[in-house]
Coordinates of C-alpha atoms in Angstrom, one line a residue:
M1113 CA 72.0 28.0 48.3
H1114 CA 69.7 30.2 50.2
P1115 CA 66.1 29.6 51.2
A1116 CA 63.6 30.6 48.6
K1117 CA 61.2 33.4 49.4
E1118 CA 57.7 32.2 50.1
D1119 CA 56.3 34.0 47.0
Q1120 CA 58.8 32.1 44.8
D1121 CA 57.9 28.6 46.2
M1122 CA 56.1 26.3 43.8
K1123 CA 52.6 25.4 44.9
I1124 CA 53.0 21.7 44.1
A1125 CA 49.3 20.9 44.5
T1126 CA 48.8 22.8 41.2
L1127 CA 50.3 19.8 39.5
A1128 CA 47.9 17.3 41.0
V1129 CA 46.4 15.0 38.4
A1130 CA 42.8 14.4 37.6
T1131 CA 41.0 11.3 38.8
T1132 CA 39.8 10.4 35.3
A1133 CA 40.7 11.2 31.7
F1134 CA 39.3 10.3 28.3
L1135 CA 41.2 7.9 26.0
H1136 CA 40.2 8.6 22.3
L1137 CA 40.6 5.1 20.9
K1138 CA 42.5 4.4 17.6
G1139 CA 41.6 1.4 15.5
P1140 CA 44.0 -1.4 15.0
D1141 CA 45.4 0.5 12.0
G1142 CA 46.1 3.6 14.1
T1143 CA 43.2 5.7 12.8
P1144 CA 41.2 7.6 15.5
L1145 CA 37.7 6.2 15.9
Y1146 CA 34.6 8.3 15.5
D1147 CA 30.9 7.6 15.6
G1148 CA 28.8 10.2 13.8
G1149 CA 31.6 12.8 14.5
E1150 CA 31.9 11.9 18.2
A1151 CA 35.1 10.5 19.6
V1152 CA 34.9 6.8 20.4
G1153 CA 36.8 6.0 23.6
I1154 CA 37.0 5.2 27.3
D1155 CA 36.9 7.3 30.5
L1156 CA 39.6 5.8 32.7
Y1157 CA 40.6 6.2 36.3
G1158 CA 44.2 7.4 36.5
P1159 CA 47.3 6.4 38.5
G1160 CA 46.4 8.9 41.3
S1161 CA 42.9 7.5 41.8
A1162 CA 41.6 5.3 44.6
E1163 CA 40.5 2.8 41.9
H1164 CA 44.0 2.5 40.6
G1165 CA 45.3 1.9 44.1
Q1166 CA 42.8 -0.9 44.6
I1167 CA 44.1 -2.6 41.4
E1168 CA 47.7 -2.4 42.7
E1169 CA 46.5 -4.0 46.0
R1170 CA 44.7 -6.8 44.1
Q1171 CA 47.7 -7.5 41.9
S1172 CA 50.1 -7.7 44.9
A1173 CA 47.7 -10.0 46.7
R1174 CA 47.6 -12.3 43.6
V1175 CA 51.4 -12.5 43.5
V1176 CA 51.6 -13.2 47.3
K1177 CA 48.9 -15.9 47.1
R1178 CA 50.6 -17.6 44.1
M1179 CA 54.0 -17.7 45.8
A1180 CA 52.5 -19.0 49.0
E1181 CA 50.7 -21.8 47.0
N1182 CA 54.0 -22.6 45.2
E1183 CA 56.4 -22.8 48.1
N1184 CA 57.6 -19.2 47.7
R1185 CA 58.6 -19.7 44.0
I1186 CA 57.3 -17.7 41.1
A1187 CA 54.4 -19.6 39.6
H1188 CA 53.5 -19.8 35.9
V1189 CA 50.0 -18.3 35.3
P1190 CA 48.2 -19.8 32.3
L1191 CA 47.2 -17.4 29.5
A1192 CA 43.5 -17.8 30.1
Q1193 CA 43.9 -16.8 33.8
R1194 CA 46.1 -13.8 32.9
R1195 CA 43.4 -12.7 30.4
I1196 CA 40.6 -13.0 33.0
E1197 CA 42.7 -11.0 35.6
A1198 CA 43.6 -8.3 33.1
A1199 CA 40.0 -7.9 32.1
E1200 CA 39.0 -7.6 35.8
D1201 CA 41.6 -5.0 36.4
L1202 CA 40.8 -3.0 33.4
T1203 CA 37.1 -3.2 34.1
S1204 CA 37.8 -1.7 37.6
L1205 CA 39.8 1.1 36.0
T1206 CA 37.0 2.0 33.6
A1207 CA 34.7 4.9 34.5
G1208 CA 32.7 4.5 31.3
F1209 CA 32.7 3.8 27.5
R1210 CA 31.7 6.3 24.9
Y1211 CA 30.1 5.1 21.7
I1212 CA 31.1 1.5 22.2
E1213 CA 28.7 -1.4 21.9
H1214 CA 29.3 -5.1 22.3
E1215 CA 26.9 -8.1 22.8
T1216 CA 26.9 -11.6 24.0
P1217 CA 27.2 -14.5 21.4
D1218 CA 23.3 -14.7 21.4
G1219 CA 23.0 -11.0 20.5
T1220 CA 22.1 -9.6 23.9
P1221 CA 23.5 -6.0 24.2
L1222 CA 25.8 -5.5 27.2
S1223 CA 26.3 -2.5 29.4
G1224 CA 28.3 -1.3 32.4
P1225 CA 31.0 -3.6 33.8
A1226 CA 29.7 -6.6 31.8
L1227 CA 30.3 -4.6 28.6
Y1228 CA 33.8 -3.5 29.7
S1229 CA 34.8 -7.0 30.7
A1230 CA 33.5 -8.5 27.4
V1231 CA 35.6 -6.0 25.4
Y1232 CA 38.7 -6.4 27.5
S1233 CA 38.4 -10.2 27.4
D1234 CA 38.0 -10.5 23.6
P1235 CA 41.5 -11.4 22.2
K1236 CA 40.4 -10.0 18.8
L1237 CA 40.0 -6.6 20.5
G1238 CA 43.4 -6.8 22.2
W1239 CA 44.4 -3.5 20.5
I1240 CA 41.9 -1.8 22.9
K1241 CA 43.4 -3.4 26.0
E1242 CA 46.9 -2.4 24.9
Q1243 CA 45.9 1.3 24.4
V1244 CA 44.2 1.3 27.9
I1245 CA 47.3 -0.1 29.6
K1246 CA 49.6 2.4 28.0
F1247 CA 47.2 5.3 28.7
V1248 CA 46.7 4.6 32.4
G1249 CA 50.4 4.2 33.0
D1250 CA 51.1 7.8 31.7
W1251 CA 50.6 10.4 34.5
G1252 CA 50.7 13.1 31.9
K1253 CA 47.4 12.0 30.4
F1254 CA 45.7 12.9 33.6
T1255 CA 47.0 16.4 34.0
P1256 CA 44.3 19.1 34.0
G1257 CA 45.9 20.8 31.0
S1258 CA 46.2 17.6 28.9
Q1259 CA 44.1 17.3 25.8
T1260 CA 42.5 14.1 27.1
S1261 CA 41.4 15.1 30.5

């Protein structure tokens, strides 16, 4: 092999991913969701973002804490606690909702992080959580040329 000429070297920074990308949600039946012709979805922080790094730190800290509390053995985490933690993590990865409304049981409309957490915490809306988890794990969704960024 011979050294490449400078003009033939790849400028790797051109492949840097975007901080956020838009996830166009599909309903539980797989049909893309629209509200008056506008795509319903979520703007999410991607795997290269500082927000994503903070989630990884928080998840690692949880594991270490649980092991320390359980004599260095893996601890069982109850479903209710896992749901709370997943909702917290996904809320932190959410830059915004588009055309999504949700309310408290008494009918009070929610917004911002309270809205995100309510949606991600609702087991009957678990299909949203699954799409978000899959989406944020795919670096390709955050490339500048992707259809979603």
